[in-house]
GROMACS .gro file of C-alpha atoms in nm:
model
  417
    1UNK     CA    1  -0.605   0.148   3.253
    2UNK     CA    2  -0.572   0.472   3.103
    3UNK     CA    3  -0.791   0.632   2.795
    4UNK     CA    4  -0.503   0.829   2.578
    5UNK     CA    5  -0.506   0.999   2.261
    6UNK     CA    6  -0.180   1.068   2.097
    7UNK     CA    7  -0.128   1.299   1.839
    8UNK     CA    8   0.202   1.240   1.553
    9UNK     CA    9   0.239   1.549   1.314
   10UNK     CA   10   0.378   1.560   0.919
   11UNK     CA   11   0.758   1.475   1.006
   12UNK     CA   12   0.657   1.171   1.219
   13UNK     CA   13   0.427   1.010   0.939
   14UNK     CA   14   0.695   1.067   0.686
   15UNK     CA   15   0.754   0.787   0.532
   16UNK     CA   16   0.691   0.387   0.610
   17UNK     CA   17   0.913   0.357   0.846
   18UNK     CA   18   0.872   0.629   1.033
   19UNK     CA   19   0.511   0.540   1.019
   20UNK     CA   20   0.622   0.181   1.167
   21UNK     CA   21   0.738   0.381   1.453
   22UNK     CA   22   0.473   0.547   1.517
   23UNK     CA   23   0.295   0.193   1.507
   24UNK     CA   24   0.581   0.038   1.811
   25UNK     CA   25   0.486   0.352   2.000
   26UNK     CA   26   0.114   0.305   1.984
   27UNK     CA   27   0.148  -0.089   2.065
   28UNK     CA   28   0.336   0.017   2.383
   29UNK     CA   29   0.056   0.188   2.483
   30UNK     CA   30  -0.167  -0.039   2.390
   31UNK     CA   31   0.061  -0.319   2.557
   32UNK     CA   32   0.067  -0.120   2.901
   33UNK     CA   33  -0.324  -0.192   2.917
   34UNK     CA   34  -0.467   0.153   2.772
   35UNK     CA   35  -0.721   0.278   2.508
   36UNK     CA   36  -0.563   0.427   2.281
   37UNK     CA   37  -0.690   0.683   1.986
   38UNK     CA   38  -0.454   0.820   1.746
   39UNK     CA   39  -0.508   1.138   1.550
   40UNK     CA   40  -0.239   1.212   1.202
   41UNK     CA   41  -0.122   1.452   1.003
   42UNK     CA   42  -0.085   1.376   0.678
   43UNK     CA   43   0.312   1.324   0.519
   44UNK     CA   44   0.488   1.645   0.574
   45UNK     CA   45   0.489   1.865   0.286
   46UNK     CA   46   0.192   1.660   0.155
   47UNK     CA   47  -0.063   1.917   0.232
   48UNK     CA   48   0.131   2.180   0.015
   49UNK     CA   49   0.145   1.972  -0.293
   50UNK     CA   50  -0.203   1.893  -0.222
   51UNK     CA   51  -0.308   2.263  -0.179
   52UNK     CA   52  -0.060   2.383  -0.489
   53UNK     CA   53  -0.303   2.141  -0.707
   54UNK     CA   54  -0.555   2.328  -0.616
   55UNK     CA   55  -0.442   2.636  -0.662
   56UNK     CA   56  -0.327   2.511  -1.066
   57UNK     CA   57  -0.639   2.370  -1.172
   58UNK     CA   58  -0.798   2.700  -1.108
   59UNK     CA   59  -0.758   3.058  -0.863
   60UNK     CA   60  -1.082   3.078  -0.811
   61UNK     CA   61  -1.104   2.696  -0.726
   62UNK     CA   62  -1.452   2.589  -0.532
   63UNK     CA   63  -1.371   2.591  -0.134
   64UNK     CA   64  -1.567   2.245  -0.102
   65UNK     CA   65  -1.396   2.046  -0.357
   66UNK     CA   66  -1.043   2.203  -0.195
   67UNK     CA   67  -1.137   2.056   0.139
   68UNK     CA   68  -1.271   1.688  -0.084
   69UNK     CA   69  -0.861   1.727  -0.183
   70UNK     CA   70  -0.622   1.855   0.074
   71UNK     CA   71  -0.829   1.637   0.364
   72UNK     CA   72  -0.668   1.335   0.123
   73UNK     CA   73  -0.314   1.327   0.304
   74UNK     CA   74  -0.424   1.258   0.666
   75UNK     CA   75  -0.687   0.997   0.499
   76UNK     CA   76  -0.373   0.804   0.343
   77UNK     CA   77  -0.161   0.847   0.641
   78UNK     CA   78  -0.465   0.671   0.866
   79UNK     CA   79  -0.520   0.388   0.624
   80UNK     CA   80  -0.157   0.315   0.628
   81UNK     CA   81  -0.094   0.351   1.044
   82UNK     CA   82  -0.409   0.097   1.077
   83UNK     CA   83  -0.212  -0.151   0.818
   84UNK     CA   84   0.110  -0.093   1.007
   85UNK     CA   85  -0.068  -0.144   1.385
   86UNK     CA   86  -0.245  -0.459   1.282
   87UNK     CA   87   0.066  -0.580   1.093
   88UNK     CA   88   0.273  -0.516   1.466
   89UNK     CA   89  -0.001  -0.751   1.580
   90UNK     CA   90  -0.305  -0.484   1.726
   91UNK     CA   91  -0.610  -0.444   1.693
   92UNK     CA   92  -0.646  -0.172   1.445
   93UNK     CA   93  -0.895   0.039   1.200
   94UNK     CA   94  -0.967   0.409   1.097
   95UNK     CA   95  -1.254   0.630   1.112
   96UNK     CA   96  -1.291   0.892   0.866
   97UNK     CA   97  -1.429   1.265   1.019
   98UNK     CA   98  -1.749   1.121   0.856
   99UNK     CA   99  -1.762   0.775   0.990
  100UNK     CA  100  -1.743   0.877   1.368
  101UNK     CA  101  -1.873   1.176   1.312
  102UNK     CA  102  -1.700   1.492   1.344
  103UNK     CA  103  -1.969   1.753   1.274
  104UNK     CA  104  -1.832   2.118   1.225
  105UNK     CA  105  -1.952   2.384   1.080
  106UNK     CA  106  -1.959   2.474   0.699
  107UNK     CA  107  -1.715   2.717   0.671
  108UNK     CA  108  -1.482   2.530   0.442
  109UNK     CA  109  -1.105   2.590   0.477
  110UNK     CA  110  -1.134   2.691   0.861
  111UNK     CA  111  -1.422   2.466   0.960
  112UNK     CA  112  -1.538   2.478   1.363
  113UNK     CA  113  -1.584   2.200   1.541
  114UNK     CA  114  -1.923   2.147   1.699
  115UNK     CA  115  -1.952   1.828   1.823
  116UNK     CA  116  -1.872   1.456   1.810
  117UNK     CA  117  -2.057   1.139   1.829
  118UNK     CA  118  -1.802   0.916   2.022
  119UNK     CA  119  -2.069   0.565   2.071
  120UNK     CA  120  -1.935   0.374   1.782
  121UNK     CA  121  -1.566   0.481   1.874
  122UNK     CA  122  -1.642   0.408   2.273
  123UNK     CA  123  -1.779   0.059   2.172
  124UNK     CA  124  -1.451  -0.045   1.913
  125UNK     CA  125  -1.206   0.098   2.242
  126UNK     CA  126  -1.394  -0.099   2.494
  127UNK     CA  127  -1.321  -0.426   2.269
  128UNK     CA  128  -0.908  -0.344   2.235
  129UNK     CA  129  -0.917  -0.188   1.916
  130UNK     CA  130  -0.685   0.089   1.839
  131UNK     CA  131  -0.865   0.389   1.667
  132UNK     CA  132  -0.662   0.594   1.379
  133UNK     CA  133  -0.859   0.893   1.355
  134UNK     CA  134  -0.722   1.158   1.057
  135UNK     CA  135  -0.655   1.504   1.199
  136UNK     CA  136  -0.761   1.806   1.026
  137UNK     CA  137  -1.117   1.726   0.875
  138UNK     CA  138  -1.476   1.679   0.976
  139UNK     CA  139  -1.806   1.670   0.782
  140UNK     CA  140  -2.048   1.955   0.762
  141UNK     CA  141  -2.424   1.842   0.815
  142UNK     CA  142  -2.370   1.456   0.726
  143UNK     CA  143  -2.237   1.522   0.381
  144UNK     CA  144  -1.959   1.772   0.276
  145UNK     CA  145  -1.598   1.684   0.402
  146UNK     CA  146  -1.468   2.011   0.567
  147UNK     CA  147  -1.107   2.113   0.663
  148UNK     CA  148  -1.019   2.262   1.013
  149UNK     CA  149  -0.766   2.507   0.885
  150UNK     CA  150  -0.386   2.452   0.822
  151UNK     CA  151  -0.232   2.292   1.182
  152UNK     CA  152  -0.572   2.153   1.273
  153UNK     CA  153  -0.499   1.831   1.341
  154UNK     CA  154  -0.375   1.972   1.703
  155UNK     CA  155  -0.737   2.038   1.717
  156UNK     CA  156  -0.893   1.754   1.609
  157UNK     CA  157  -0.662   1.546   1.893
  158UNK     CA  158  -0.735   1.775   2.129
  159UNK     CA  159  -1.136   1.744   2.048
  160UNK     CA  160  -1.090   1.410   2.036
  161UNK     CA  161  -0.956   1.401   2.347
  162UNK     CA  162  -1.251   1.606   2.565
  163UNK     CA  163  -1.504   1.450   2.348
  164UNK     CA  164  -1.427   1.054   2.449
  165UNK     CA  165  -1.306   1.171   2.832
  166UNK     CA  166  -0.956   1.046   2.752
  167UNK     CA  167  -0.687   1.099   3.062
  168UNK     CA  168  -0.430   1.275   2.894
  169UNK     CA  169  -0.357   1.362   2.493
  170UNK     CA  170  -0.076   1.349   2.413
  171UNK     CA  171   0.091   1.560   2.129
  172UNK     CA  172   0.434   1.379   1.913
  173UNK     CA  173   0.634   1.651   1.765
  174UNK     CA  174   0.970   1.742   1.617
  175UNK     CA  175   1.058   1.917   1.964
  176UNK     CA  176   1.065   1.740   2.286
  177UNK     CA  177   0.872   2.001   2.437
  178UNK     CA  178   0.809   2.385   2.535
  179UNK     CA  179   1.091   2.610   2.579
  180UNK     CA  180   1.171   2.859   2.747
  181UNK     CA  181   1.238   3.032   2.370
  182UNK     CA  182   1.373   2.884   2.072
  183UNK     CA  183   1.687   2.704   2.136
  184UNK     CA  184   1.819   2.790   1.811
  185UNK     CA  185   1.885   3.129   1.887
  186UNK     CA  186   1.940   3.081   2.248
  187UNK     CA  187   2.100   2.740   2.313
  188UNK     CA  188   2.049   2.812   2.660
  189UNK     CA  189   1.686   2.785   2.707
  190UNK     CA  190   1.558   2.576   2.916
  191UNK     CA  191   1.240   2.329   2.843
  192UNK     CA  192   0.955   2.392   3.064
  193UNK     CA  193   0.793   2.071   3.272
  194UNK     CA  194   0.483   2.260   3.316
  195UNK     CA  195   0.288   2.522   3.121
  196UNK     CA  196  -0.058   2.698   3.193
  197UNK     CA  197  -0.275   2.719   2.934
  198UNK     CA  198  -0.345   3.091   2.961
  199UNK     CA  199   0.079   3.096   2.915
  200UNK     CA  200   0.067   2.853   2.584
  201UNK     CA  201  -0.228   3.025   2.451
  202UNK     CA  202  -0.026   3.338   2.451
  203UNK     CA  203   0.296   3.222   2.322
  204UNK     CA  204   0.098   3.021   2.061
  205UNK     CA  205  -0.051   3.383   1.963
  206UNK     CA  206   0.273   3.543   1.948
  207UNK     CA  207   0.442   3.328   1.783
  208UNK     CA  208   0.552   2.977   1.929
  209UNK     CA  209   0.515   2.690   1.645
  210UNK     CA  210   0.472   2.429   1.898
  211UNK     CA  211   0.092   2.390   1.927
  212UNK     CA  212  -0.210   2.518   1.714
  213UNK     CA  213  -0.369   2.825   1.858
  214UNK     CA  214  -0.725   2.689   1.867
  215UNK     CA  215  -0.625   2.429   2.038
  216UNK     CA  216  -0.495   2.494   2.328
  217UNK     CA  217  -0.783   2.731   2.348
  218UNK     CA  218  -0.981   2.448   2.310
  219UNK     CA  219  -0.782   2.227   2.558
  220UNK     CA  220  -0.856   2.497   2.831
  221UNK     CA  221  -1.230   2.524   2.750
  222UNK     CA  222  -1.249   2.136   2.813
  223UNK     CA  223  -0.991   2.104   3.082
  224UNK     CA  224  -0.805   1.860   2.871
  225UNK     CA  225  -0.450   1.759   2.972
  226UNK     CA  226  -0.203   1.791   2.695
  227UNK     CA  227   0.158   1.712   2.713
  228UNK     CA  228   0.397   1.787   2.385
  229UNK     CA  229   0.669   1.528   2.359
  230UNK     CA  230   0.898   1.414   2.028
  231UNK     CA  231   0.830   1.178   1.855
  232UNK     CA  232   1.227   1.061   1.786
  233UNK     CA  233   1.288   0.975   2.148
  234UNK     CA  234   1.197   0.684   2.328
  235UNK     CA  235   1.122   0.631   2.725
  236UNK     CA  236   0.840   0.634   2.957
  237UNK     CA  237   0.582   0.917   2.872
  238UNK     CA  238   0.434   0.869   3.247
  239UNK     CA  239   0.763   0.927   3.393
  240UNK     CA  240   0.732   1.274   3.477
  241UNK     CA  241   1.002   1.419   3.305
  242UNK     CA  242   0.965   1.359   2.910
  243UNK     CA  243   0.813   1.671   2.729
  244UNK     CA  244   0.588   1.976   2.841
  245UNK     CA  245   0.207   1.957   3.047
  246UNK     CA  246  -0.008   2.180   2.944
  247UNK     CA  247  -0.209   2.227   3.236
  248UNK     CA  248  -0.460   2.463   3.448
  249UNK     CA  249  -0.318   2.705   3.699
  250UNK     CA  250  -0.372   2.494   3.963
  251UNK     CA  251  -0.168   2.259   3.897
  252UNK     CA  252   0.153   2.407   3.920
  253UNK     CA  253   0.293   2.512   4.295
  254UNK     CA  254   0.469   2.825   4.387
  255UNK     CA  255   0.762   2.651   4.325
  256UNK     CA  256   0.734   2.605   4.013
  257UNK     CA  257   0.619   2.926   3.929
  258UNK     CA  258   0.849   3.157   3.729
  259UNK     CA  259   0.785   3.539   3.697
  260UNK     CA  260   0.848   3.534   3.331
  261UNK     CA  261   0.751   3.155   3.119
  262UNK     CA  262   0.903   3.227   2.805
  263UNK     CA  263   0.971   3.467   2.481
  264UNK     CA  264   0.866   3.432   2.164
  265UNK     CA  265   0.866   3.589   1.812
  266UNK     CA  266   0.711   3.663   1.533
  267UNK     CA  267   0.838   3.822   1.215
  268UNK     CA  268   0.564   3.762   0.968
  269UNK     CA  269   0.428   4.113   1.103
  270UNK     CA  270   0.347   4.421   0.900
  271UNK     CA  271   0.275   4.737   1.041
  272UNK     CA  272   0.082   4.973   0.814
  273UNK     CA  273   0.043   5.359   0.925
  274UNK     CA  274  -0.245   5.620   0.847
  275UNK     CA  275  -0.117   5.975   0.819
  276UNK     CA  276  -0.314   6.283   0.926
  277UNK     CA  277  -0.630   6.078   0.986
  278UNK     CA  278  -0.862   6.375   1.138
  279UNK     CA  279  -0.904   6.371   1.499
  280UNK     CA  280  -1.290   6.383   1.521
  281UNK     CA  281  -1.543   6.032   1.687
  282UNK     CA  282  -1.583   5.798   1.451
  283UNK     CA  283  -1.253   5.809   1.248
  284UNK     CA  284  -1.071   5.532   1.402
  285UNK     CA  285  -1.395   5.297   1.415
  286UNK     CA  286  -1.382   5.378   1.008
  287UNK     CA  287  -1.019   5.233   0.979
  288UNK     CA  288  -1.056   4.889   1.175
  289UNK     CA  289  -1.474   4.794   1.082
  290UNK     CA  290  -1.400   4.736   0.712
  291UNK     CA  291  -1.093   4.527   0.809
  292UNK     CA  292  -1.296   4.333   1.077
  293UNK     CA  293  -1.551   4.272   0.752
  294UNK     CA  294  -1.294   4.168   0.565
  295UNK     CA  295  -1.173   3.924   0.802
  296UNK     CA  296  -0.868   4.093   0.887
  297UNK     CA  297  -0.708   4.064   1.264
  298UNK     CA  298  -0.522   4.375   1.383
  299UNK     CA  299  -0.286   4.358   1.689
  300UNK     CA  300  -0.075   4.649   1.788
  301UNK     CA  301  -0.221   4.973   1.742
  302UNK     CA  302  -0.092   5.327   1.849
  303UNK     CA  303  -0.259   5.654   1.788
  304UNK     CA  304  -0.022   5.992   1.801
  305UNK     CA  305  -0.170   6.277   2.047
  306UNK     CA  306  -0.365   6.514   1.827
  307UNK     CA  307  -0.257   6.886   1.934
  308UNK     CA  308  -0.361   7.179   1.808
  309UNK     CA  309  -0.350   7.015   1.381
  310UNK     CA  310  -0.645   6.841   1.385
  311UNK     CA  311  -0.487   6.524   1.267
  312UNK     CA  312  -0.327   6.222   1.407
  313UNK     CA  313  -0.151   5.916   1.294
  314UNK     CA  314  -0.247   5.584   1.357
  315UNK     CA  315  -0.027   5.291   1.331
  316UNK     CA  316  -0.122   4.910   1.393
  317UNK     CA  317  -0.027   4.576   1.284
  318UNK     CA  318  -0.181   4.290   1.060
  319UNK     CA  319  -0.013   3.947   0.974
  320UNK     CA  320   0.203   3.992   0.652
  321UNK     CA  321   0.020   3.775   0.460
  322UNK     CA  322  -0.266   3.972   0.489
  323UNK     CA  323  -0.094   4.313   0.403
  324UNK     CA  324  -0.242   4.360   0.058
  325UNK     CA  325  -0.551   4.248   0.113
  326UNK     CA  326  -0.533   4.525   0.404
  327UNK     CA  327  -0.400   4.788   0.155
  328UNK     CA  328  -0.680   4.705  -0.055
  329UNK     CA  329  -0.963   4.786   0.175
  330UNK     CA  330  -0.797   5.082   0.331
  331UNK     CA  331  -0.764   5.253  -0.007
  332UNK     CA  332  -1.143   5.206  -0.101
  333UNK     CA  333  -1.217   5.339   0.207
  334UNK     CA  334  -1.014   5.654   0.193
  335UNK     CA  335  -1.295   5.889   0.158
  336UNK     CA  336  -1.465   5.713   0.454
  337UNK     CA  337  -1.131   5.712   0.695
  338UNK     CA  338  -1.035   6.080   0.603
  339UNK     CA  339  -0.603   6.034   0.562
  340UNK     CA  340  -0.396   6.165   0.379
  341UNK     CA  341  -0.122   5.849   0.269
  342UNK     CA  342  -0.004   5.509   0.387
  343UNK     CA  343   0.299   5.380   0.521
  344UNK     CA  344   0.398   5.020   0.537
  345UNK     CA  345   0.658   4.835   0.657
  346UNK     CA  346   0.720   4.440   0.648
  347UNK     CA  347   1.077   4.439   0.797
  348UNK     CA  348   0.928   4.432   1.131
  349UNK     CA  349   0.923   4.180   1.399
  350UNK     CA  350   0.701   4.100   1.718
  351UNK     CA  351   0.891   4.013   2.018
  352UNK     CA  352   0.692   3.899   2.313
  353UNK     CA  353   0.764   3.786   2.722
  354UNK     CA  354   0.505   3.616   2.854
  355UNK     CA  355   0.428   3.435   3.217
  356UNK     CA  356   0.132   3.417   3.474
  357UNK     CA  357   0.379   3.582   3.726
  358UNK     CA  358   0.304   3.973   3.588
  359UNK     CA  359   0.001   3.941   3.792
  360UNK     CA  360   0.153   3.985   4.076
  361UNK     CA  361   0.500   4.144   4.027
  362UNK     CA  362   0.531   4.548   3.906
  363UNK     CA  363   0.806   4.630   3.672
  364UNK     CA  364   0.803   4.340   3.436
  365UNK     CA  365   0.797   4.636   3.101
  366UNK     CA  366   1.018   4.831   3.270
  367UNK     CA  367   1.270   4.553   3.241
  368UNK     CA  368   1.196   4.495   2.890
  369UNK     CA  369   1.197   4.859   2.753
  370UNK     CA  370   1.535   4.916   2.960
  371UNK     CA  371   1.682   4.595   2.824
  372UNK     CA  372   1.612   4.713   2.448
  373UNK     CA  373   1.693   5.014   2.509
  374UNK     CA  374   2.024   4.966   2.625
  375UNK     CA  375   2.101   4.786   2.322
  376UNK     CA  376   1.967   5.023   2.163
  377UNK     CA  377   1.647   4.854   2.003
  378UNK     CA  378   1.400   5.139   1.947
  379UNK     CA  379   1.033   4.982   1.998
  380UNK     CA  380   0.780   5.074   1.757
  381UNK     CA  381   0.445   4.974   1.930
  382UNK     CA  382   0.340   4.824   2.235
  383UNK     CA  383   0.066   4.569   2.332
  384UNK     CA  384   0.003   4.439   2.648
  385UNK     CA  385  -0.194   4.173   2.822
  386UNK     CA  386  -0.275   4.060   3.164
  387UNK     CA  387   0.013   3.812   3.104
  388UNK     CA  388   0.212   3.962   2.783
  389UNK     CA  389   0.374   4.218   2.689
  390UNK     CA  390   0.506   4.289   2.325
  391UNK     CA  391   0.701   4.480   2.127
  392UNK     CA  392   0.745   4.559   1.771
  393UNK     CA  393   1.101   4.628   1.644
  394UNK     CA  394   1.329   4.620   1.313
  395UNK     CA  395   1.349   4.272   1.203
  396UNK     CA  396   1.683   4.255   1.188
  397UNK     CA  397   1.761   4.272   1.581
  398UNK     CA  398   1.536   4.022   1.645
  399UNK     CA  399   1.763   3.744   1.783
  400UNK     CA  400   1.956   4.016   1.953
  401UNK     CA  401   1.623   4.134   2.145
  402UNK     CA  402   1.542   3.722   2.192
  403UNK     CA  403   1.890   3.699   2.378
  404UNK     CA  404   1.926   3.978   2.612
  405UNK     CA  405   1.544   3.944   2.740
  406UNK     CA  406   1.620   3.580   2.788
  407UNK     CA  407   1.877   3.701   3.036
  408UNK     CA  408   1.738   4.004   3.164
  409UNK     CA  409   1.451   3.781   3.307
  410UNK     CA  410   1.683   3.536   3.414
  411UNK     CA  411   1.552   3.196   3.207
  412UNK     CA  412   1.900   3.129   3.092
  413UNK     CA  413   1.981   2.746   3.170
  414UNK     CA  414   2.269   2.712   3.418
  415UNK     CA  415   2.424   2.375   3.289
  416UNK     CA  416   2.332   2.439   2.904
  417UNK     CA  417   2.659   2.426   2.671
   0.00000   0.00000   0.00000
């Protein structure tokens, strides 16, 4: 007997019936002999409507009442899953984030989670009983509801998950697992049978939709076994071949291992440069503190050589949708920084290959800048990691860039159409 949490997202609670598949999937489970926990998203598009209420009662609405409102989807979505389970004959009930609980912090909107009390839970398993946990909300010390942040119910499974010891959790998707890069630019990716978590923590990053950044951050910290499967095709999930592990290094052999695991992209990028910002200690720490204070993340950054001007450039990227906000505190702190105007761009994009395999193999950039450049893709700004290394380029030869790295690196599928 196996202890399994299983994860269904927006599109798969979409409506009753799709919600009484969700239920025939669970009772398999269930029917095989397992424990089973299962964490939901609210409707798709639920959370939106939820959030655009907000937003039209008032701007300036009060963060804690938001989270009393937009936590409401996965709540419905629960109540109804339990009804459906128990109606397919289980054993069924839900447990609110307050009921088990799932204590986070207070920061409302993007709420932490610290820890959670799994005795209650344990006890209602033990006696066959299938628990419908909603995603995406906790409870901040025993009272307030709090929200995890938009996409946190990949959190909340995978929490779930390390917190009750469970064997595997299991995340239901739209996508029957992680490819190689989207297959809707290049139809012939390949999907992956194994990723590391260092490898989906970086594609997640730079782009990937499949899983929640924080939690596969999350699922590494706890050495929690995730595997991403759809949740519109049926079969055996323990047959070895259905979706994508996300796993720890070790547990993928040299055969396995590819020098390059996939490319991804991002184009909600904006890359803002400072002109003749003087070249003295101190200036650049004056550009990036105030946008740290302000909560702003910055990703690529290059600085021109200073020569014999005094001055320098400095050019780095933020996510678009914080772009005026960024504008905002660079301006105020013009007398501070010491430049003379800014430059921004939003028709940028963020193309990135990533793979445990640059560890030990030279001349994985080289391949990428030659590749561009042969196309004649001009790169904007560089970042690197131990296992990544991006680019930024004009948004419109994105797909382009996509499909000739996807070659150059040799991921192309042999058998795809």
């Amino acid at each position: 007997m196996a202890r399994i949490v299983m994860k269904f997202g927006g599109t798969s609670m979409a409506g009753i019936e799709r919600i009484r598949n969700v239920a025939a999937r669970v009772k398999r489970e269930v029917d095989a002999g397992n424990q089973v926990a299962v964490v939901v998203s609210a409707m798709a598009g639920e959370t939106d409507r939820l959030v655009g209420f907000c937003r039209e009662a008032s701007s300036l609405y009060d963060a804690k009442e938001y989270d009393v409102v937009v936590s409401a989807g996965e709540q419905i979505t629960s109540g109804l899953l339990a009804i459906a389970l128990q109606a397919a004959g289980c054993k069924a009930r839900s447990w609110l984030g307050w009921q088990l609980p799932i204590n986070t912090s207070d920061a409302h909107g993007s709420a932490r989670i610290g820890e959670i009390d799994t005795a209650a839970l344990d006890a209602s398993l033990a006696d066959g009983v299938v628990a419908v946990i909603p995603g995406f909300q906790g409870v901040a010390d025993g009272q307030r509801v709090t929200t995890l942040g938009r996409g946190g119910s990949d959190t909340s499974a995978v929490a779930m998950a390390a917190a009750m010891k469970a064997d595997r959790c299991d995340i239901y998707t739209d996508v029957d697992g992680v490819y190689t890069t989207d297959p809707r630019i290049v139809p012939r990716a390949r999907k992956l049978s194994k990723v590391t978590y260092e490898e989906m923590l970086e594609l997640a990053s730079v782009g990937a939709k499949v899983l929640q950044t924080r939690s596969v951050g999350l699922a590494m910290k706890e050495n929690v076994r995730v595997r991403v499967l759809s949740s519109f095709e049926d079969g055996d999930t323990n047959d070895g071949h259905r979706g994508t592990l996300i796993v720890g290094e070790e547990e993928i052999d040299d055969m396995e291992r590819q020098l390059i695991t996939g490319i991804a992209h991002d184009k909600n990028e904006a890359k803002i440069t400072l002109t003749q910002v003087s070249d003295r200690p101190g200036s650049v720490a004056a550009i990036f503190a105030p946008l740290a204070e302000a909560g702003i993340n910055v990703d690529m950054i290059v600085q021109n050589v200073a020569h014999s001007t005094g001055s320098t450039d400095v050019t780095f990227t933020v996510p678009s949708a914080d772009l005026a906000r960024s504008l905002d505190v660079l301006d105020k702190a013009k007398d501070a920084i010491g430049y003379a105007t800014i430059v921004h761009d939003t028709r940028v994009a963020k193309v990135s290959v990533v793979g445990v395999g640059m560890r030990s193999h030279a001349g994985v950039a080289s391949t990428m800048f030659t590749t561009l450049g042969e196309r004649g893709i001009n790169i904007q700004a560089i970042a690197t990691s131990e296992i990544k290394v991006s680019v930024l380029i004009e948004e419109d030869y994105t797909e382009l860039a996509v499909r000739v790295l996807h070659t150059a690196y040799g991921l192309d599928a042999e058998d795809a159409a």
